[in-house]
Coordinates of C-alpha atoms (C1' of nucleotides) in Angstrom, one line a residue:
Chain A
X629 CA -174.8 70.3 -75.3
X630 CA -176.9 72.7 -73.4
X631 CA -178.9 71.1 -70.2
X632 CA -181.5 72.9 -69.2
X633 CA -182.3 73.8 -65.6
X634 CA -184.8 72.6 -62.8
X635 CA -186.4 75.0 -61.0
X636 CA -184.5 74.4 -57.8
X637 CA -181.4 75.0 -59.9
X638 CA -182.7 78.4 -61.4
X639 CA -183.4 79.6 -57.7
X640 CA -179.9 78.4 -56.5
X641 CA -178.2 80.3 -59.1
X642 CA -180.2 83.3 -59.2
X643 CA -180.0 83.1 -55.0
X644 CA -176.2 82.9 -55.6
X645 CA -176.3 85.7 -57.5
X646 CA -177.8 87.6 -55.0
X647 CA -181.0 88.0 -56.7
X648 CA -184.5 86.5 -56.2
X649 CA -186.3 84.2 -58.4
X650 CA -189.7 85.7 -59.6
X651 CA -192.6 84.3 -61.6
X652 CA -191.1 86.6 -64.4
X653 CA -187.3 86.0 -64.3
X654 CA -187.9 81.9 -64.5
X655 CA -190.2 82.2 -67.4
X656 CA -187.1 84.3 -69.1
X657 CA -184.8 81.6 -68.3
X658 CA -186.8 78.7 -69.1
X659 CA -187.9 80.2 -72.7
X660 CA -183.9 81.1 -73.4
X661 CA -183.0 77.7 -72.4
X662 CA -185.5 76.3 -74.6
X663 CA -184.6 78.0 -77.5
X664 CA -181.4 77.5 -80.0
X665 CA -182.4 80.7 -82.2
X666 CA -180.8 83.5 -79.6
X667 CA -183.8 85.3 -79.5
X668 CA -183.8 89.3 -78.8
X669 CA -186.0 91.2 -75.9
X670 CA -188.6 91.5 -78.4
X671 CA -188.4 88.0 -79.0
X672 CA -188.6 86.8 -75.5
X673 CA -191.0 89.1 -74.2
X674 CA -193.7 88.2 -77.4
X675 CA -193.2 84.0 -76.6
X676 CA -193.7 84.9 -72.5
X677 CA -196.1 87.6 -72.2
X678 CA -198.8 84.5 -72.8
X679 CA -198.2 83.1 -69.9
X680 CA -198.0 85.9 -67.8
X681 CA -200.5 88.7 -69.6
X682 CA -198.8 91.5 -67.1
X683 CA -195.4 91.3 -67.6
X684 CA -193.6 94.0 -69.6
X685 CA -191.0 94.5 -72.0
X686 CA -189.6 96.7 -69.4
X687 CA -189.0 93.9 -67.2
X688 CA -187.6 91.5 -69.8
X689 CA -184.9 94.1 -70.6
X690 CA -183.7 94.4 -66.7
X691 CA -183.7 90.5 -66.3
X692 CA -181.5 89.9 -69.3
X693 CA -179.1 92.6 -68.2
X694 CA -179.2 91.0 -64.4
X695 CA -178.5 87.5 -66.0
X696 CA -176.1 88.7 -67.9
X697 CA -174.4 90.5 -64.9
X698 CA -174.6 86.8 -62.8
X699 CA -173.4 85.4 -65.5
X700 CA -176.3 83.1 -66.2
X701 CA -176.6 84.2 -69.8
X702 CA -174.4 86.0 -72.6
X703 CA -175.5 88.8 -75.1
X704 CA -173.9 86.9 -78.3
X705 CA -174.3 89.2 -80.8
X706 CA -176.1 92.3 -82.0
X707 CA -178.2 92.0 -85.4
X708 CA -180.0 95.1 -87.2
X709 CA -179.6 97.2 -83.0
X710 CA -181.2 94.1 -81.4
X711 CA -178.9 92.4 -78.4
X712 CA -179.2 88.4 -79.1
X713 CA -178.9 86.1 -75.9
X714 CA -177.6 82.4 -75.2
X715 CA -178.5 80.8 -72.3
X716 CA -175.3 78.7 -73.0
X717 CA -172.6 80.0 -71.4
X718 CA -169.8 77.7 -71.8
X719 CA -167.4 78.2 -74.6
X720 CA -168.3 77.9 -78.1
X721 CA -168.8 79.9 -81.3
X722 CA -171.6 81.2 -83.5
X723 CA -172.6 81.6 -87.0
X724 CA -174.8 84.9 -87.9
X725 CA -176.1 85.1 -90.9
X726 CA -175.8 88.7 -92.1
X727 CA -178.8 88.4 -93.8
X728 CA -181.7 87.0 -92.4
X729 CA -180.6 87.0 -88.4
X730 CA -180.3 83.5 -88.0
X731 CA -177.4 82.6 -85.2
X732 CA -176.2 79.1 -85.1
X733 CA -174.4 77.6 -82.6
X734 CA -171.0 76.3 -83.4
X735 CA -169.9 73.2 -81.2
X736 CA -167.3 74.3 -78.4
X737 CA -165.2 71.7 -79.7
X738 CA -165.0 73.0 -82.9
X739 CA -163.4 76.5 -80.9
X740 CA -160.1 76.5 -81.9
X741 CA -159.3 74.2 -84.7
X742 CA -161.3 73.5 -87.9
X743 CA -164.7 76.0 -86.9
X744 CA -164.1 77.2 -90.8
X745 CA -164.9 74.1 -91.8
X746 CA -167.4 73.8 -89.4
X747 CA -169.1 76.8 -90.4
X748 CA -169.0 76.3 -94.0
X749 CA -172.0 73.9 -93.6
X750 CA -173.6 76.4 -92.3
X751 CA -173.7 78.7 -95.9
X752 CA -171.2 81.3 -96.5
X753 CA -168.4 82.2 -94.3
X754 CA -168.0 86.4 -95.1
X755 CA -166.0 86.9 -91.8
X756 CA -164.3 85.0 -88.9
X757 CA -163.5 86.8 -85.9
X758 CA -162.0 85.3 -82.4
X759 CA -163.2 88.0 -79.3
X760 CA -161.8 87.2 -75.9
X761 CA -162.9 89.6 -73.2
X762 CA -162.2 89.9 -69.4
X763 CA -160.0 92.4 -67.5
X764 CA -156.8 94.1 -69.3
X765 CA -153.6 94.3 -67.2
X766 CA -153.6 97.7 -67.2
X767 CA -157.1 97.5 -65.2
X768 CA -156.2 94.6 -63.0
X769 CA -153.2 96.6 -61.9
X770 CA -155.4 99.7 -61.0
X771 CA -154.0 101.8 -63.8
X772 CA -154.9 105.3 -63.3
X773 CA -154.5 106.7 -66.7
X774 CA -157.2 104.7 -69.0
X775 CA -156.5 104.0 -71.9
X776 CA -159.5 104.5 -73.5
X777 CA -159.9 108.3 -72.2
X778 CA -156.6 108.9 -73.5
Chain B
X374 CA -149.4 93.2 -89.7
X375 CA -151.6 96.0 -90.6
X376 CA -150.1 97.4 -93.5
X377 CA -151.2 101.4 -94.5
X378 CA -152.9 102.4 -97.7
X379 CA -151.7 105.2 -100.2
X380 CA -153.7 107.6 -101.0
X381 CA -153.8 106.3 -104.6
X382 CA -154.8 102.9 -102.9
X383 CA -157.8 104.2 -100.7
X384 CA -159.1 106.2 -103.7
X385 CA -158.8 102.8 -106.2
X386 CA -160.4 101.0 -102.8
X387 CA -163.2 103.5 -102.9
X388 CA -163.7 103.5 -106.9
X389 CA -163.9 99.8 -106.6
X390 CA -166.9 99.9 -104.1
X391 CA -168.7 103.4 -106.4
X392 CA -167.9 105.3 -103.9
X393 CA -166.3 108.9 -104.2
X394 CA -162.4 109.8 -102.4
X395 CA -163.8 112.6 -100.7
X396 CA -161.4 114.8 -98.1
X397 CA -163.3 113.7 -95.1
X398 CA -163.1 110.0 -96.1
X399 CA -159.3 110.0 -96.7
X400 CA -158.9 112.1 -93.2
X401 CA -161.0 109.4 -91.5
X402 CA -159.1 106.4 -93.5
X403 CA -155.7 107.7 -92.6
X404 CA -156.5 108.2 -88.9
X405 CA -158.1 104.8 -88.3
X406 CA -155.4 103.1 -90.1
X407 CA -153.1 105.0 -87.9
X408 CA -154.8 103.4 -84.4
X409 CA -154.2 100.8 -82.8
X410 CA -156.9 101.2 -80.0
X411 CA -159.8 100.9 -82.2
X412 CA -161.6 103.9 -82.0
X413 CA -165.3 105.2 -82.4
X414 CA -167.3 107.3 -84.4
X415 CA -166.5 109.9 -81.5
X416 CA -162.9 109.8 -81.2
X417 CA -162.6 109.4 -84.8
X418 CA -164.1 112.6 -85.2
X419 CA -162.4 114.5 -82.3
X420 CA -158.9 113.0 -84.4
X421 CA -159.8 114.6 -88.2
X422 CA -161.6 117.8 -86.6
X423 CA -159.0 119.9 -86.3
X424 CA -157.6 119.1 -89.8
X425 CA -160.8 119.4 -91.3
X426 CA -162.9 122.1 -88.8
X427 CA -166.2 121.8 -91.2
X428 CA -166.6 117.9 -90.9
X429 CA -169.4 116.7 -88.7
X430 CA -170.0 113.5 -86.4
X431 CA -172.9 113.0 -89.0
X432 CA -170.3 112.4 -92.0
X433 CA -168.3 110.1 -89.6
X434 CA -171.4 108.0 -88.8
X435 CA -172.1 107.9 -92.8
X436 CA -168.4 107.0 -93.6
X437 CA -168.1 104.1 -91.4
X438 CA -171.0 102.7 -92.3
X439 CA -170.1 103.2 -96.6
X440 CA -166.6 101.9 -94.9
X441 CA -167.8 98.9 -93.4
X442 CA -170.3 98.0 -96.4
X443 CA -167.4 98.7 -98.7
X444 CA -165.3 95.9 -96.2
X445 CA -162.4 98.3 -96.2
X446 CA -163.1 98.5 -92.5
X447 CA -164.7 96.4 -89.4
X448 CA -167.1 96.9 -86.5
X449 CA -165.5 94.6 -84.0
X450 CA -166.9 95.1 -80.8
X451 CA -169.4 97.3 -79.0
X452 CA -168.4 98.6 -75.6
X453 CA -171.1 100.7 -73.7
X454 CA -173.1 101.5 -76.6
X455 CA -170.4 102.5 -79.2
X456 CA -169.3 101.0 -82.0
X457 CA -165.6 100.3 -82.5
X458 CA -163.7 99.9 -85.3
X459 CA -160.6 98.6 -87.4
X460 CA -159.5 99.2 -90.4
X461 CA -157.5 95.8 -90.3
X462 CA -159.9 93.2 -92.1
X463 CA -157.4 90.4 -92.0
X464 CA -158.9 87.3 -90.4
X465 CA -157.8 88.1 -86.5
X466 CA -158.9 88.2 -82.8
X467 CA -159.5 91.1 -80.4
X468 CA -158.6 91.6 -76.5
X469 CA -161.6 93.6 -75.1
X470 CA -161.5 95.0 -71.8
X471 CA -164.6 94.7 -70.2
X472 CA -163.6 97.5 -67.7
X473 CA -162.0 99.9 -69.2
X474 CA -163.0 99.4 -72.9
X475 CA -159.5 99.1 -74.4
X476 CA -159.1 96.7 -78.1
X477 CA -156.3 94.8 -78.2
X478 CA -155.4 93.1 -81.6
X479 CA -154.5 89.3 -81.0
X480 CA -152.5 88.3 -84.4
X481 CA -154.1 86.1 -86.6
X482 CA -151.6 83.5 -86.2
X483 CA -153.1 83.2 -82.7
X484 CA -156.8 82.5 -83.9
X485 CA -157.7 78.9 -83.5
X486 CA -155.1 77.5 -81.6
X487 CA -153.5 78.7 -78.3
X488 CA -155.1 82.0 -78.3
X489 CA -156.5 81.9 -74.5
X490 CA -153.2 81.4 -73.6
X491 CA -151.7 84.3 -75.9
X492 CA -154.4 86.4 -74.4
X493 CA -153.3 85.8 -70.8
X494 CA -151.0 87.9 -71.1
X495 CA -153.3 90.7 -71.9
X496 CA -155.2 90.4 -68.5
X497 CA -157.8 88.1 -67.3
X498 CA -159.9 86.2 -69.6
X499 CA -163.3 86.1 -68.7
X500 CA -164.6 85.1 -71.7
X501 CA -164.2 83.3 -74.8
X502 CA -165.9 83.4 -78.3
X503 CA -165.5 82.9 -81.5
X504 CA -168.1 84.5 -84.3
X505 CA -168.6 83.7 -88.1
X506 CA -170.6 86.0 -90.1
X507 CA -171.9 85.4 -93.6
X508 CA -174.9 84.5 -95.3
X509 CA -176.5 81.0 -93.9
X510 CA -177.7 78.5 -96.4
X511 CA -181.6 79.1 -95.8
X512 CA -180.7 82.8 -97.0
X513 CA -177.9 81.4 -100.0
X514 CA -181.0 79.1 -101.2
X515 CA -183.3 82.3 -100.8
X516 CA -185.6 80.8 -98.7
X517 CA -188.9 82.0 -98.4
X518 CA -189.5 82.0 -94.7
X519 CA -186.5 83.7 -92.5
X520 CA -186.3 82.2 -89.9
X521 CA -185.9 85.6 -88.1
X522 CA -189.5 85.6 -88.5
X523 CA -190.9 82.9 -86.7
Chain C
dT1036 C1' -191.4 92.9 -42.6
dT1037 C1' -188.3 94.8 -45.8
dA1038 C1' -185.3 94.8 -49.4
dT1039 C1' -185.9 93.6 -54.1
dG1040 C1' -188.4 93.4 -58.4
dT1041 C1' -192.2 94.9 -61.6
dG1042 C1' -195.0 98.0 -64.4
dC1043 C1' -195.5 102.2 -66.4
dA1044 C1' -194.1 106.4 -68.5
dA1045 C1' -190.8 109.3 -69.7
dA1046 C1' -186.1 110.2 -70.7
dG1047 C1' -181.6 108.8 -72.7
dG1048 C1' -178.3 108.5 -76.2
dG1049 C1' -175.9 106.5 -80.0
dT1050 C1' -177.1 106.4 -84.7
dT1051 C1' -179.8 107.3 -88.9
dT1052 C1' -182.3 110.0 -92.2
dG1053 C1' -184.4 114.0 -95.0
dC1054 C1' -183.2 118.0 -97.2
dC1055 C1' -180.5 121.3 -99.4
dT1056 C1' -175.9 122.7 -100.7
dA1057 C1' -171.2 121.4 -102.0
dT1058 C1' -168.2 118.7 -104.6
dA1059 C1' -165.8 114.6 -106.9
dC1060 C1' -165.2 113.0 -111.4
Chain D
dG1049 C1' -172.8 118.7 -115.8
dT1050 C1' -174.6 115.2 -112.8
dA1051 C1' -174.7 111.9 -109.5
dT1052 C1' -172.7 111.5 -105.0
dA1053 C1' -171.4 113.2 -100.5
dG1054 C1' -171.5 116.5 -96.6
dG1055 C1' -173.6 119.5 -93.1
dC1056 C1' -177.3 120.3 -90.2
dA1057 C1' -181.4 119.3 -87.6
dA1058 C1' -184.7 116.4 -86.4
dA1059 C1' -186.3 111.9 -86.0
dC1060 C1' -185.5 106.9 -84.7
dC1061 C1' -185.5 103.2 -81.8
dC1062 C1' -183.5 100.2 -78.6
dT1063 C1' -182.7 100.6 -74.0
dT1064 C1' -182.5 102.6 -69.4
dT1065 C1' -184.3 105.0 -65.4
dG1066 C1' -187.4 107.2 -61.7
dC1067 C1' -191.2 106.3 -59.1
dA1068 C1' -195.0 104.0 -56.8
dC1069 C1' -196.8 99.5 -56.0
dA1070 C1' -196.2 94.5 -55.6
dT1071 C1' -193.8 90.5 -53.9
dA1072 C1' -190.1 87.1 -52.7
dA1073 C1' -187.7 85.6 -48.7

DNA sequence: TTATGTGCAAAGGGTTTGCCTATAC
DNA sequence: GTATAGGCAAACCCTTTGCACATAA
């Protein structure tokens, strides 16, 4: 389950990240934590800009990529060009329906063993895919010859 | 294990889907069944030019897409704005390098049990997820409002 | 105060599309 | 022969970046 952040806890991570907290940034957060549908930039900036008539799209872009850098959210998935965000960074899965968009989120637990099942609640299962992602060997050891330039 | 197509089996592939065996699709076919490092539209193309000098990225772009619709081949990851793909549509799990932007397979066997541990051996995992894709049941019960739309 | 962040505009860059010719079947 | 695909160029569109002003700490 995802708990959701108290202003004093927003500022300590975004202080221990280096960054400061702004009128802009905790609006982000708070309307990514509050949501389950992954929402785009687009998405974001149309539920904040509201509550702050100034803000820009512009802005929404460069806060997602610095929480994403600290590690305070994750780009999930890509739909139709659009980068989709989860303020939910621990481990766990998600369903995305092909079709309409629509990203569910898949119980960590469920990582692992059974998410099929799981899933197949959720409508149609079309594809299943496991990423990990991190540092290769090859770049932990300070390779010089990259592979991918190869 | 990724097993390679004949040329007889790509063009009963392609028939299957309506779509035509063309030169440039069988060039592009054989080379990305022939990688392991799950290339892009650009190194595709930089493979199958000098067999083919008259092909264009623009025909590369087209036949992944007519490849990928077709599920004779996969976009598994993005990794600074390129697509990259696999020609191995067996349910398994990729190694992405965050750094350095190499694809490692991770063997189907490994998906859904023990594969953090199977990737540790790759490098550092940073991250963990696991994605379905299909069609959701609002979309399967062709509902009226998406929720995409919202 | 002073580095950091925001707003704006303009550029960037991978990818798509329209149009006409070439070609698979 | 006819529908489909390729080549080329231009458009697309999400996203990033440079710059001047605003603001968090």
């Amino acid at each position: 389950m995802m708990k959701r952040k108290t202003t004093a806890q927003w500022r300590t991570a975004f202080n221990a990240a280096g960054l400061r907290l702004t009128r802009q940034r905790l609006l982000i957060c708070r309307e990514l934590e509050g949501r389950r549908d992954h929402p785009d930039v687009e998405r974001l900036y149309r539920a904040v800009k509201p509550r702050l008539k100034q803000i820009s799209v512009f802005t929404v872009y460069r806060t997602m990529n610095a929480l994403e850098n600290a590690g305070l959210a994750w780009r999930v998935a890509t739909w139709r060009g659009h980068a989709r965000y989860d303020a939910n960074v621990e481990t766990h899965g998600h369903f995305l329906c092909e079709k309409c968009g629509r990203i569910d989120d898949l119980d960590g637990g469920s990582v692992g063993a059974g998410f099929a099942a799981f899933a197949a609640a959720k409508g149609t299962v079309h594809r299943v895919e496991v990423k990990l992602s991190g540092e290769c060997d090859a770049c932990l050891a300070g390779a010089r010859a990259l592979p991918q330039e190869a």
